Amino acid sequence: DAGVTQSPTHLIKTRGQHVTLRCSPISGHKSVSWYQQVLGQGPQFIFQYYEKEERGRGNFPDRFSARQFPNYSSELNVNALLLGDSALYLCASRSPGTGGIDEQFFGPGTRLTVL
Amino acid sequence: TQLLEQSPQFLSIQEGENLTVYCNSSSVFSSLQWYRQEPGEGPVLLVTVVTGGEVKKLKRLTFQFGDARKDSSLHITAAQPGDTGLYLCAATGFQKLVFGTGTRLLVSP
């Protein structure tokens, strides 16, 4: 079975441009989360979607938006790119674990470089 | 906002040595997870600890959750080059994970 897939793997943009990142969750997983990982730091939560609805949002500006499609895949959109948006963007799909503890499975990420 | 601090930030050791990585916070957690992330990949879940004082073993890795559920540690016995990577602790919160600052481990042959 395929794991979480993300595209593209790498992307180079310039300041002010817009970017769309894509994620396909593990088959059967209905929840997708997005995280931003700046070099040398741990991932930071951006969004969580479940059944096409936003269920959680991190402390990110409105330039960041996302959506989930009927097939549970998801897109993360970032407008008016800044140099500080350069990071690895991770997508995770969620499976309810034993004892009610959710387990998240991460994709390989999209490395975004803003010049 | 929960803040998870990991120490050390970076660790470079020789194959065969033992090491311990710490994850500390002033907050109490319902559960805590440990991940390992290798370059070019996303984090991979190693373990989830739930009960205060809980100890879990995964081959040469031993994970412990503090009695007060505010801290955790990861101990690696006889480290191998394949253990090289970024080790992240993460608190499981409502709808999201809150990650620690990370410990980058380099094990040289």
mmCIF file with all atom_site columns, C-alpha atoms in Angstrom:
data_model
loop_
_atom_site.group_PDB
_atom_site.id
_atom_site.type_symbol
_atom_site.label_atom_id
_atom_site.label_alt_id
_atom_site.label_comp_id
_atom_site.label_asym_id
_atom_site.label_entity_id
_atom_site.label_seq_id
_atom_site.pdbx_PDB_ins_code
_atom_site.Cartn_x
_atom_site.Cartn_y
_atom_site.Cartn_z
_atom_site.occupancy
_atom_site.B_iso_or_equiv
_atom_site.pdbx_formal_charge
_atom_site.auth_seq_id
_atom_site.auth_comp_id
_atom_site.auth_asym_id
_atom_site.auth_atom_id
_atom_site.pdbx_PDB_model_num
ATOM 1   C CA . ASP A 1 1   ? 0.000   0.000  0.000  1.00 0.00 ? 1   ASP A CA 1
ATOM 2   C CA . ALA A 1 2   ? 1.218   3.490  -0.824 1.00 0.00 ? 2   ALA A CA 1
ATOM 3   C CA . GLY A 1 3   ? 2.000   5.815  2.021  1.00 0.00 ? 3   GLY A CA 1
ATOM 4   C CA . VAL A 1 4   ? 1.302   9.515  2.097  1.00 0.00 ? 4   VAL A CA 1
ATOM 5   C CA . THR A 1 5   ? 2.400   11.102 -1.172 1.00 0.00 ? 5   THR A CA 1
ATOM 6   C CA . GLN A 1 6   ? 3.237   14.735 -1.772 1.00 0.00 ? 6   GLN A CA 1
ATOM 7   C CA . SER A 1 7   ? 3.988   16.742 -4.872 1.00 0.00 ? 7   SER A CA 1
ATOM 8   C CA . PRO A 1 8   ? 6.115   18.364 -5.993 1.00 0.00 ? 8   PRO A CA 1
ATOM 9   C CA . THR A 1 9   ? 9.176   17.201 -4.075 1.00 0.00 ? 9   THR A CA 1
ATOM 10  C CA . HIS A 1 10  ? 11.029  20.461 -4.608 1.00 0.00 ? 10  HIS A CA 1
ATOM 11  C CA . LEU A 1 11  ? 9.897   23.900 -5.661 1.00 0.00 ? 11  LEU A CA 1
ATOM 12  C CA . ILE A 1 12  ? 11.647  27.219 -6.187 1.00 0.00 ? 12  ILE A CA 1
ATOM 13  C CA . LYS A 1 13  ? 9.613   30.428 -6.212 1.00 0.00 ? 13  LYS A CA 1
ATOM 14  C CA . THR A 1 14  ? 10.312  34.124 -5.932 1.00 0.00 ? 14  THR A CA 1
ATOM 15  C CA . ARG A 1 15  ? 8.933   36.570 -3.401 1.00 0.00 ? 15  ARG A CA 1
ATOM 16  C CA . GLY A 1 16  ? 5.349   37.587 -4.033 1.00 0.00 ? 16  GLY A CA 1
ATOM 17  C CA . GLN A 1 17  ? 4.460   34.487 -6.018 1.00 0.00 ? 17  GLN A CA 1
ATOM 18  C CA . HIS A 1 18  ? 1.829   31.936 -5.145 1.00 0.00 ? 18  HIS A CA 1
ATOM 19  C CA . VAL A 1 19  ? 2.357   28.217 -4.562 1.00 0.00 ? 19  VAL A CA 1
ATOM 20  C CA . THR A 1 20  ? 0.124   25.143 -4.368 1.00 0.00 ? 20  THR A CA 1
ATOM 21  C CA . LEU A 1 21  ? 1.306   21.978 -2.670 1.00 0.00 ? 21  LEU A CA 1
ATOM 22  C CA . ARG A 1 22  ? -0.538  18.673 -2.969 1.00 0.00 ? 22  ARG A CA 1
ATOM 23  C CA . CYS A 1 23  ? -1.001  15.688 -0.706 1.00 0.00 ? 23  CYS A CA 1
ATOM 24  C CA . SER A 1 24  ? -2.663  12.309 -1.030 1.00 0.00 ? 24  SER A CA 1
ATOM 25  C CA . PRO A 1 25  ? -3.331  10.504 2.257  1.00 0.00 ? 25  PRO A CA 1
ATOM 26  C CA . ILE A 1 26  ? -3.045  6.819  2.930  1.00 0.00 ? 26  ILE A CA 1
ATOM 27  C CA . SER A 1 27  ? -6.012  4.962  1.487  1.00 0.00 ? 27  SER A CA 1
ATOM 28  C CA . GLY A 1 28  ? -8.827  4.936  4.022  1.00 0.00 ? 28  GLY A CA 1
ATOM 29  C CA . HIS A 1 29  ? -7.523  7.904  6.024  1.00 0.00 ? 29  HIS A CA 1
ATOM 30  C CA . LYS A 1 30  ? -9.977  10.785 6.064  1.00 0.00 ? 30  LYS A CA 1
ATOM 31  C CA . SER A 1 31  ? -7.902  13.333 7.967  1.00 0.00 ? 31  SER A CA 1
ATOM 32  C CA . VAL A 1 32  ? -5.021  15.352 6.582  1.00 0.00 ? 32  VAL A CA 1
ATOM 33  C CA . SER A 1 33  ? -2.775  17.768 8.444  1.00 0.00 ? 33  SER A CA 1
ATOM 34  C CA . TRP A 1 34  ? -0.162  20.195 7.160  1.00 0.00 ? 34  TRP A CA 1
ATOM 35  C CA . TYR A 1 35  ? 3.023   21.173 8.969  1.00 0.00 ? 35  TYR A CA 1
ATOM 36  C CA . GLN A 1 36  ? 5.819   23.616 8.197  1.00 0.00 ? 36  GLN A CA 1
ATOM 37  C CA . GLN A 1 37  ? 9.364   22.625 9.144  1.00 0.00 ? 37  GLN A CA 1
ATOM 38  C CA . VAL A 1 38  ? 11.959  25.346 8.965  1.00 0.00 ? 38  VAL A CA 1
ATOM 39  C CA . LEU A 1 39  ? 15.540  24.123 8.725  1.00 0.00 ? 39  LEU A CA 1
ATOM 40  C CA . GLY A 1 40  ? 16.869  23.066 12.107 1.00 0.00 ? 40  GLY A CA 1
ATOM 41  C CA . GLN A 1 41  ? 13.493  23.110 13.865 1.00 0.00 ? 41  GLN A CA 1
ATOM 42  C CA . GLY A 1 42  ? 10.643  20.769 14.593 1.00 0.00 ? 42  GLY A CA 1
ATOM 43  C CA . PRO A 1 43  ? 7.503   20.848 12.428 1.00 0.00 ? 43  PRO A CA 1
ATOM 44  C CA . GLN A 1 44  ? 4.839   23.435 13.237 1.00 0.00 ? 44  GLN A CA 1
ATOM 45  C CA . PHE A 1 45  ? 1.150   22.763 12.761 1.00 0.00 ? 45  PHE A CA 1
ATOM 46  C CA . ILE A 1 46  ? -0.601  24.733 10.010 1.00 0.00 ? 46  ILE A CA 1
ATOM 47  C CA . PHE A 1 47  ? -3.969  23.059 9.299  1.00 0.00 ? 47  PHE A CA 1
ATOM 48  C CA . GLN A 1 48  ? -5.988  19.954 9.895  1.00 0.00 ? 48  GLN A CA 1
ATOM 49  C CA . TYR A 1 49  ? -8.843  18.825 7.655  1.00 0.00 ? 49  TYR A CA 1
ATOM 50  C CA . TYR A 1 50  ? -11.336 16.057 8.223  1.00 0.00 ? 50  TYR A CA 1
ATOM 51  C CA . GLU A 1 51  ? -14.138 15.150 5.868  1.00 0.00 ? 51  GLU A CA 1
ATOM 52  C CA . LYS A 1 52  ? -13.383 18.264 3.797  1.00 0.00 ? 52  LYS A CA 1
ATOM 53  C CA . GLU A 1 53  ? -13.824 20.621 6.736  1.00 0.00 ? 53  GLU A CA 1
ATOM 54  C CA . GLU A 1 54  ? -11.140 22.605 8.546  1.00 0.00 ? 54  GLU A CA 1
ATOM 55  C CA . ARG A 1 55  ? -10.861 21.219 12.059 1.00 0.00 ? 55  ARG A CA 1
ATOM 56  C CA . GLY A 1 56  ? -7.801  23.071 13.294 1.00 0.00 ? 56  GLY A CA 1
ATOM 57  C CA . ARG A 1 57  ? -5.556  25.958 12.370 1.00 0.00 ? 57  ARG A CA 1
ATOM 58  C CA . GLY A 1 58  ? -2.148  26.938 13.672 1.00 0.00 ? 58  GLY A CA 1
ATOM 59  C CA . ASN A 1 59  ? -0.678  30.366 14.148 1.00 0.00 ? 59  ASN A CA 1
ATOM 60  C CA . PHE A 1 60  ? -0.102  31.186 10.489 1.00 0.00 ? 60  PHE A CA 1
ATOM 61  C CA . PRO A 1 61  ? -1.188  34.271 8.512  1.00 0.00 ? 61  PRO A CA 1
ATOM 62  C CA . ASP A 1 62  ? -4.157  34.329 6.166  1.00 0.00 ? 62  ASP A CA 1
ATOM 63  C CA . ARG A 1 63  ? -1.762  33.953 3.240  1.00 0.00 ? 63  ARG A CA 1
ATOM 64  C CA . PHE A 1 64  ? -1.897  30.266 4.083  1.00 0.00 ? 64  PHE A CA 1
ATOM 65  C CA . SER A 1 65  ? -5.019  28.364 3.074  1.00 0.00 ? 65  SER A CA 1
ATOM 66  C CA . ALA A 1 66  ? -5.932  24.780 2.379  1.00 0.00 ? 66  ALA A CA 1
ATOM 67  C CA . ARG A 1 67  ? -8.737  22.570 1.256  1.00 0.00 ? 67  ARG A CA 1
ATOM 68  C CA . GLN A 1 68  ? -9.623  18.896 1.157  1.00 0.00 ? 68  GLN A CA 1
ATOM 69  C CA . PHE A 1 69  ? -11.290 17.166 -1.753 1.00 0.00 ? 69  PHE A CA 1
ATOM 70  C CA . PRO A 1 70  ? -13.955 14.425 -1.811 1.00 0.00 ? 70  PRO A CA 1
ATOM 71  C CA . ASN A 1 71  ? -11.232 11.810 -2.336 1.00 0.00 ? 71  ASN A CA 1
ATOM 72  C CA . TYR A 1 72  ? -9.557  13.148 0.861  1.00 0.00 ? 72  TYR A CA 1
ATOM 73  C CA . SER A 1 73  ? -6.535  14.544 -0.968 1.00 0.00 ? 73  SER A CA 1
ATOM 74  C CA . SER A 1 74  ? -5.562  18.046 0.032  1.00 0.00 ? 74  SER A CA 1
ATOM 75  C CA . GLU A 1 75  ? -3.936  21.211 -1.249 1.00 0.00 ? 75  GLU A CA 1
ATOM 76  C CA . LEU A 1 76  ? -2.007  23.814 0.702  1.00 0.00 ? 76  LEU A CA 1
ATOM 77  C CA . ASN A 1 77  ? -1.893  27.259 -0.868 1.00 0.00 ? 77  ASN A CA 1
ATOM 78  C CA . VAL A 1 78  ? 0.448   30.059 0.089  1.00 0.00 ? 78  VAL A CA 1
ATOM 79  C CA . ASN A 1 79  ? 0.016   33.539 -1.404 1.00 0.00 ? 79  ASN A CA 1
ATOM 80  C CA . ALA A 1 80  ? 2.421   36.466 -1.551 1.00 0.00 ? 80  ALA A CA 1
ATOM 81  C CA . LEU A 1 81  ? 5.418   34.316 -0.697 1.00 0.00 ? 81  LEU A CA 1
ATOM 82  C CA . LEU A 1 82  ? 8.034   35.668 1.677  1.00 0.00 ? 82  LEU A CA 1
ATOM 83  C CA . LEU A 1 83  ? 11.623  34.561 2.103  1.00 0.00 ? 83  LEU A CA 1
ATOM 84  C CA . GLY A 1 84  ? 10.646  33.180 5.506  1.00 0.00 ? 84  GLY A CA 1
ATOM 85  C CA . ASP A 1 85  ? 8.206   30.759 3.904  1.00 0.00 ? 85  ASP A CA 1
ATOM 86  C CA . SER A 1 86  ? 11.172  28.691 2.735  1.00 0.00 ? 86  SER A CA 1
ATOM 87  C CA . ALA A 1 87  ? 10.747  25.372 4.510  1.00 0.00 ? 87  ALA A CA 1
ATOM 88  C CA . LEU A 1 88  ? 9.854   21.715 4.221  1.00 0.00 ? 88  LEU A CA 1
ATOM 89  C CA . TYR A 1 89  ? 6.075   21.369 4.081  1.00 0.00 ? 89  TYR A CA 1
ATOM 90  C CA . LEU A 1 90  ? 4.866   18.103 5.490  1.00 0.00 ? 90  LEU A CA 1
ATOM 91  C CA . CYS A 1 91  ? 1.525   16.445 5.028  1.00 0.00 ? 91  CYS A CA 1
ATOM 92  C CA . ALA A 1 92  ? 0.285   13.819 7.473  1.00 0.00 ? 92  ALA A CA 1
ATOM 93  C CA . SER A 1 93  ? -2.707  11.545 7.354  1.00 0.00 ? 93  SER A CA 1
ATOM 94  C CA . ARG A 1 94  ? -4.282  10.264 10.510 1.00 0.00 ? 94  ARG A CA 1
ATOM 95  C CA . SER A 1 95  ? -5.420  6.870  11.636 1.00 0.00 ? 95  SER A CA 1
ATOM 96  C CA . PRO A 1 96  ? -7.195  6.355  14.935 1.00 0.00 ? 96  PRO A CA 1
ATOM 97  C CA . GLY A 1 97  ? -4.844  4.307  17.046 1.00 0.00 ? 97  GLY A CA 1
ATOM 98  C CA . THR A 1 98  ? -5.450  1.998  19.958 1.00 0.00 ? 98  THR A CA 1
ATOM 99  C CA . GLY A 1 99  ? -6.791  3.543  23.120 1.00 0.00 ? 99  GLY A CA 1
ATOM 100 C CA . GLY A 1 100 ? -7.990  6.569  21.225 1.00 0.00 ? 100 GLY A CA 1
ATOM 101 C CA . ILE A 1 101 ? -4.470  7.836  20.512 1.00 0.00 ? 101 ILE A CA 1
ATOM 102 C CA . ASP A 1 102 ? -4.285  8.992  16.945 1.00 0.00 ? 102 ASP A CA 1
ATOM 103 C CA . GLU A 1 103 ? -1.284  8.080  14.853 1.00 0.00 ? 103 GLU A CA 1
ATOM 104 C CA . GLN A 1 104 ? -0.148  10.401 12.116 1.00 0.00 ? 104 GLN A CA 1
ATOM 105 C CA . PHE A 1 105 ? 1.779   9.176  9.105  1.00 0.00 ? 105 PHE A CA 1
ATOM 106 C CA . PHE A 1 106 ? 3.911   11.734 7.332  1.00 0.00 ? 106 PHE A CA 1
ATOM 107 C CA . GLY A 1 107 ? 4.742   12.130 3.692  1.00 0.00 ? 107 GLY A CA 1
ATOM 108 C CA . PRO A 1 108 ? 8.255   12.951 2.458  1.00 0.00 ? 108 PRO A CA 1
ATOM 109 C CA . GLY A 1 109 ? 7.455   16.636 2.240  1.00 0.00 ? 109 GLY A CA 1
ATOM 110 C CA . THR A 1 110 ? 7.791   19.378 -0.343 1.00 0.00 ? 110 THR A CA 1
ATOM 111 C CA . ARG A 1 111 ? 10.926  21.483 -0.054 1.00 0.00 ? 111 ARG A CA 1
ATOM 112 C CA . LEU A 1 112 ? 9.956   25.077 -0.905 1.00 0.00 ? 112 LEU A CA 1
ATOM 113 C CA . THR A 1 113 ? 12.671  27.644 -1.540 1.00 0.00 ? 113 THR A CA 1
ATOM 114 C CA . VAL A 1 114 ? 11.664  31.291 -1.900 1.00 0.00 ? 114 VAL A CA 1
ATOM 115 C CA . LEU A 1 115 ? 14.256  33.556 -3.519 1.00 0.00 ? 115 LEU A CA 1
ATOM 116 C CA . THR B 2 1   ? 1.264   27.556 23.981 1.00 0.00 ? 1   THR B CA 1
ATOM 117 C CA . GLN B 2 2   ? 2.958   24.302 24.882 1.00 0.00 ? 2   GLN B CA 1
ATOM 118 C CA . LEU B 2 3   ? 6.713   24.402 24.540 1.00 0.00 ? 3   LEU B CA 1
ATOM 119 C CA . LEU B 2 4   ? 8.703   21.222 24.287 1.00 0.00 ? 4   LEU B CA 1
ATOM 120 C CA . GLU B 2 5   ? 12.412  21.628 24.749 1.00 0.00 ? 5   GLU B CA 1
ATOM 121 C CA . GLN B 2 6   ? 14.760  18.882 23.713 1.00 0.00 ? 6   GLN B CA 1
ATOM 122 C CA . SER B 2 7   ? 18.340  18.403 24.789 1.00 0.00 ? 7   SER B CA 1
ATOM 123 C CA . PRO B 2 8   ? 20.914  18.154 23.576 1.00 0.00 ? 8   PRO B CA 1
ATOM 124 C CA . GLN B 2 9   ? 20.265  19.931 20.295 1.00 0.00 ? 9   GLN B CA 1
ATOM 125 C CA . PHE B 2 10  ? 23.060  18.047 18.594 1.00 0.00 ? 10  PHE B CA 1
ATOM 126 C CA . LEU B 2 11  ? 24.929  14.880 19.486 1.00 0.00 ? 11  LEU B CA 1
ATOM 127 C CA . SER B 2 12  ? 27.863  13.332 17.663 1.00 0.00 ? 12  SER B CA 1
ATOM 128 C CA . ILE B 2 13  ? 29.034  9.952  18.948 1.00 0.00 ? 13  ILE B CA 1
ATOM 129 C CA . GLN B 2 14  ? 30.919  6.847  17.873 1.00 0.00 ? 14  GLN B CA 1
ATOM 130 C CA . GLU B 2 15  ? 29.284  3.576  17.003 1.00 0.00 ? 15  GLU B CA 1
ATOM 131 C CA . GLY B 2 16  ? 28.708  1.455  20.106 1.00 0.00 ? 16  GLY B CA 1
ATOM 132 C CA . GLU B 2 17  ? 28.217  4.340  22.530 1.00 0.00 ? 17  GLU B CA 1
ATOM 133 C CA . ASN B 2 18  ? 25.078  4.881  24.577 1.00 0.00 ? 18  ASN B CA 1
ATOM 134 C CA . LEU B 2 19  ? 23.112  8.120  24.622 1.00 0.00 ? 19  LEU B CA 1
ATOM 135 C CA . THR B 2 20  ? 20.052  9.748  26.128 1.00 0.00 ? 20  THR B CA 1
ATOM 136 C CA . VAL B 2 21  ? 17.867  12.454 24.635 1.00 0.00 ? 21  VAL B CA 1
ATOM 137 C CA . TYR B 2 22  ? 15.530  14.492 26.808 1.00 0.00 ? 22  TYR B CA 1
ATOM 138 C CA . CYS B 2 23  ? 12.203  16.179 26.143 1.00 0.00 ? 23  CYS B CA 1
ATOM 139 C CA . ASN B 2 24  ? 10.947  18.607 28.784 1.00 0.00 ? 24  ASN B CA 1
ATOM 140 C CA . SER B 2 25  ? 8.003   20.911 29.306 1.00 0.00 ? 25  SER B CA 1
ATOM 141 C CA . SER B 2 26  ? 6.209   22.777 32.054 1.00 0.00 ? 26  SER B CA 1
ATOM 142 C CA . SER B 2 27  ? 2.888   21.395 30.781 1.00 0.00 ? 27  SER B CA 1
ATOM 143 C CA . VAL B 2 28  ? 1.242   18.059 31.499 1.00 0.00 ? 28  VAL B CA 1
ATOM 144 C CA . PHE B 2 29  ? 0.522   15.888 28.481 1.00 0.00 ? 29  PHE B CA 1
ATOM 145 C CA . SER B 2 30  ? -2.079  13.217 27.961 1.00 0.00 ? 30  SER B CA 1
ATOM 146 C CA . SER B 2 31  ? 0.399   11.384 25.759 1.00 0.00 ? 31  SER B CA 1
ATOM 147 C CA . LEU B 2 32  ? 3.697   11.947 24.032 1.00 0.00 ? 32  LEU B CA 1
ATOM 148 C CA . GLN B 2 33  ? 5.189   10.540 20.878 1.00 0.00 ? 33  GLN B CA 1
ATOM 149 C CA . TRP B 2 34  ? 8.747   10.125 19.592 1.00 0.00 ? 34  TRP B CA 1
ATOM 150 C CA . TYR B 2 35  ? 9.598   10.381 15.907 1.00 0.00 ? 35  TYR B CA 1
ATOM 151 C CA . ARG B 2 36  ? 12.780  9.925  13.878 1.00 0.00 ? 36  ARG B CA 1
ATOM 152 C CA . GLN B 2 37  ? 13.287  11.939 10.723 1.00 0.00 ? 37  GLN B CA 1
ATOM 153 C CA . GLU B 2 38  ? 15.962  11.224 8.146  1.00 0.00 ? 38  GLU B CA 1
ATOM 154 C CA . PRO B 2 39  ? 17.110  13.750 5.536  1.00 0.00 ? 39  PRO B CA 1
ATOM 155 C CA . GLY B 2 40  ? 14.619  14.174 2.711  1.00 0.00 ? 40  GLY B CA 1
ATOM 156 C CA . GLU B 2 41  ? 11.900  12.273 4.521  1.00 0.00 ? 41  GLU B CA 1
ATOM 157 C CA . GLY B 2 42  ? 9.022   12.971 6.853  1.00 0.00 ? 42  GLY B CA 1
ATOM 158 C CA . PRO B 2 43  ? 9.062   12.004 10.530 1.00 0.00 ? 43  PRO B CA 1
ATOM 159 C CA . VAL B 2 44  ? 8.370   8.348  11.315 1.00 0.00 ? 44  VAL B CA 1
ATOM 160 C CA . LEU B 2 45  ? 6.591   7.428  14.533 1.00 0.00 ? 45  LEU B CA 1
ATOM 161 C CA . LEU B 2 46  ? 8.698   5.332  16.912 1.00 0.00 ? 46  LEU B CA 1
ATOM 162 C CA . VAL B 2 47  ? 6.511   5.107  19.992 1.00 0.00 ? 47  VAL B CA 1
ATOM 163 C CA . THR B 2 48  ? 3.598   6.601  21.906 1.00 0.00 ? 48  THR B CA 1
ATOM 164 C CA . VAL B 2 49  ? 3.720   6.814  25.706 1.00 0.00 ? 49  VAL B CA 1
ATOM 165 C CA . VAL B 2 50  ? 0.551   7.443  27.642 1.00 0.00 ? 50  VAL B CA 1
ATOM 166 C CA . THR B 2 51  ? 0.897   6.537  31.312 1.00 0.00 ? 51  THR B CA 1
ATOM 167 C CA . GLY B 2 52  ? 3.086   8.464  33.768 1.00 0.00 ? 52  GLY B CA 1
ATOM 168 C CA . GLY B 2 53  ? 6.175   6.398  34.551 1.00 0.00 ? 53  GLY B CA 1
ATOM 169 C CA . GLU B 2 54  ? 5.655   4.197  31.519 1.00 0.00 ? 54  GLU B CA 1
ATOM 170 C CA . VAL B 2 55  ? 8.707   2.581  29.944 1.00 0.00 ? 55  VAL B CA 1
ATOM 171 C CA . LYS B 2 56  ? 8.638   1.167  26.437 1.00 0.00 ? 56  LYS B CA 1
ATOM 172 C CA . LYS B 2 57  ? 11.413  -0.658 24.624 1.00 0.00 ? 57  LYS B CA 1
ATOM 173 C CA . LEU B 2 58  ? 11.926  -0.896 20.898 1.00 0.00 ? 58  LEU B CA 1
ATOM 174 C CA . LYS B 2 59  ? 14.996  -3.077 20.269 1.00 0.00 ? 59  LYS B CA 1
ATOM 175 C CA . ARG B 2 60  ? 17.940  -0.877 21.410 1.00 0.00 ? 60  ARG B CA 1
ATOM 176 C CA . LEU B 2 61  ? 15.695  2.140  22.107 1.00 0.00 ? 61  LEU B CA 1
ATOM 177 C CA . THR B 2 62  ? 14.130  2.700  25.529 1.00 0.00 ? 62  THR B CA 1
ATOM 178 C CA . PHE B 2 63  ? 11.490  5.383  26.005 1.00 0.00 ? 63  PHE B CA 1
ATOM 179 C CA . GLN B 2 64  ? 10.311  6.686  29.352 1.00 0.00 ? 64  GLN B CA 1
ATOM 180 C CA . PHE B 2 65  ? 7.444   9.002  30.240 1.00 0.00 ? 65  PHE B CA 1
ATOM 181 C CA . GLY B 2 66  ? 7.937   11.027 33.408 1.00 0.00 ? 66  GLY B CA 1
ATOM 182 C CA . ASP B 2 67  ? 5.771   10.293 36.440 1.00 0.00 ? 67  ASP B CA 1
ATOM 183 C CA . ALA B 2 68  ? 4.172   13.735 36.178 1.00 0.00 ? 68  ALA B CA 1
ATOM 184 C CA . ARG B 2 69  ? 3.751   13.377 32.396 1.00 0.00 ? 69  ARG B CA 1
ATOM 185 C CA . LYS B 2 70  ? 5.731   16.569 31.777 1.00 0.00 ? 70  LYS B CA 1
ATOM 186 C CA . ASP B 2 71  ? 8.890   15.017 30.411 1.00 0.00 ? 71  ASP B CA 1
ATOM 187 C CA . SER B 2 72  ? 10.218  12.059 28.500 1.00 0.00 ? 72  SER B CA 1
ATOM 188 C CA . SER B 2 73  ? 13.523  10.505 27.566 1.00 0.00 ? 73  SER B CA 1
ATOM 189 C CA . LEU B 2 74  ? 14.873  8.324  24.815 1.00 0.00 ? 74  LEU B CA 1
ATOM 190 C CA . HIS B 2 75  ? 17.868  6.109  25.533 1.00 0.00 ? 75  HIS B CA 1
ATOM 191 C CA . ILE B 2 76  ? 19.764  4.341  22.766 1.00 0.00 ? 76  ILE B CA 1
ATOM 192 C CA . THR B 2 77  ? 22.066  1.476  23.653 1.00 0.00 ? 77  THR B CA 1
ATOM 193 C CA . ALA B 2 78  ? 25.045  0.657  21.458 1.00 0.00 ? 78  ALA B CA 1
ATOM 194 C CA . ALA B 2 79  ? 24.238  3.260  18.819 1.00 0.00 ? 79  ALA B CA 1
ATOM 195 C CA . GLN B 2 80  ? 24.712  2.348  15.182 1.00 0.00 ? 80  GLN B CA 1
ATOM 196 C CA . PRO B 2 81  ? 25.222  4.571  12.113 1.00 0.00 ? 81  PRO B CA 1
ATOM 197 C CA . GLY B 2 82  ? 21.673  3.684  11.068 1.00 0.00 ? 82  GLY B CA 1
ATOM 198 C CA . ASP B 2 83  ? 20.424  5.538  14.151 1.00 0.00 ? 83  ASP B CA 1
ATOM 199 C CA . THR B 2 84  ? 21.593  8.821  12.626 1.00 0.00 ? 84  THR B CA 1
ATOM 200 C CA . GLY B 2 85  ? 18.765  11.279 12.201 1.00 0.00 ? 85  GLY B CA 1
ATOM 201 C CA . LEU B 2 86  ? 16.639  13.969 13.798 1.00 0.00 ? 86  LEU B CA 1
ATOM 202 C CA . TYR B 2 87  ? 14.759  12.768 16.873 1.00 0.00 ? 87  TYR B CA 1
ATOM 203 C CA . LEU B 2 88  ? 11.580  14.658 17.671 1.00 0.00 ? 88  LEU B CA 1
ATOM 204 C CA . CYS B 2 89  ? 9.259   14.417 20.622 1.00 0.00 ? 89  CYS B CA 1
ATOM 205 C CA . ALA B 2 90  ? 5.687   15.543 20.093 1.00 0.00 ? 90  ALA B CA 1
ATOM 206 C CA . ALA B 2 91  ? 2.797   16.173 22.418 1.00 0.00 ? 91  ALA B CA 1
ATOM 207 C CA . THR B 2 92  ? -0.527  14.956 21.155 1.00 0.00 ? 92  THR B CA 1
ATOM 208 C CA . GLY B 2 93  ? -2.998  17.792 21.372 1.00 0.00 ? 93  GLY B CA 1
ATOM 209 C CA . PHE B 2 94  ? -6.486  18.363 20.062 1.00 0.00 ? 94  PHE B CA 1
ATOM 210 C CA . GLN B 2 95  ? -6.341  17.804 16.317 1.00 0.00 ? 95  GLN B CA 1
ATOM 211 C CA . LYS B 2 96  ? -2.601  18.436 16.130 1.00 0.00 ? 96  LYS B CA 1
ATOM 212 C CA . LEU B 2 97  ? 0.883   17.511 17.246 1.00 0.00 ? 97  LEU B CA 1
ATOM 213 C CA . VAL B 2 98  ? 3.129   19.991 19.022 1.00 0.00 ? 98  VAL B CA 1
ATOM 214 C CA . PHE B 2 99  ? 6.719   19.097 18.228 1.00 0.00 ? 99  PHE B CA 1
ATOM 215 C CA . GLY B 2 100 ? 9.821   19.670 20.265 1.00 0.00 ? 100 GLY B CA 1
ATOM 216 C CA . THR B 2 101 ? 12.878  21.506 19.050 1.00 0.00 ? 101 THR B CA 1
ATOM 217 C CA . GLY B 2 102 ? 14.565  18.273 17.939 1.00 0.00 ? 102 GLY B CA 1
ATOM 218 C CA . THR B 2 103 ? 17.847  16.482 18.630 1.00 0.00 ? 103 THR B CA 1
ATOM 219 C CA . ARG B 2 104 ? 20.105  15.812 15.691 1.00 0.00 ? 104 ARG B CA 1
ATOM 220 C CA . LEU B 2 105 ? 22.098  12.607 16.214 1.00 0.00 ? 105 LEU B CA 1
ATOM 221 C CA . LEU B 2 106 ? 25.152  11.631 14.198 1.00 0.00 ? 106 LEU B CA 1
ATOM 222 C CA . VAL B 2 107 ? 26.632  8.193  14.780 1.00 0.00 ? 107 VAL B CA 1
ATOM 223 C CA . SER B 2 108 ? 30.001  7.656  13.139 1.00 0.00 ? 108 SER B CA 1
ATOM 224 C CA . PRO B 2 109 ? 31.392  4.200  12.308 1.00 0.00 ? 109 PRO B CA 1
#
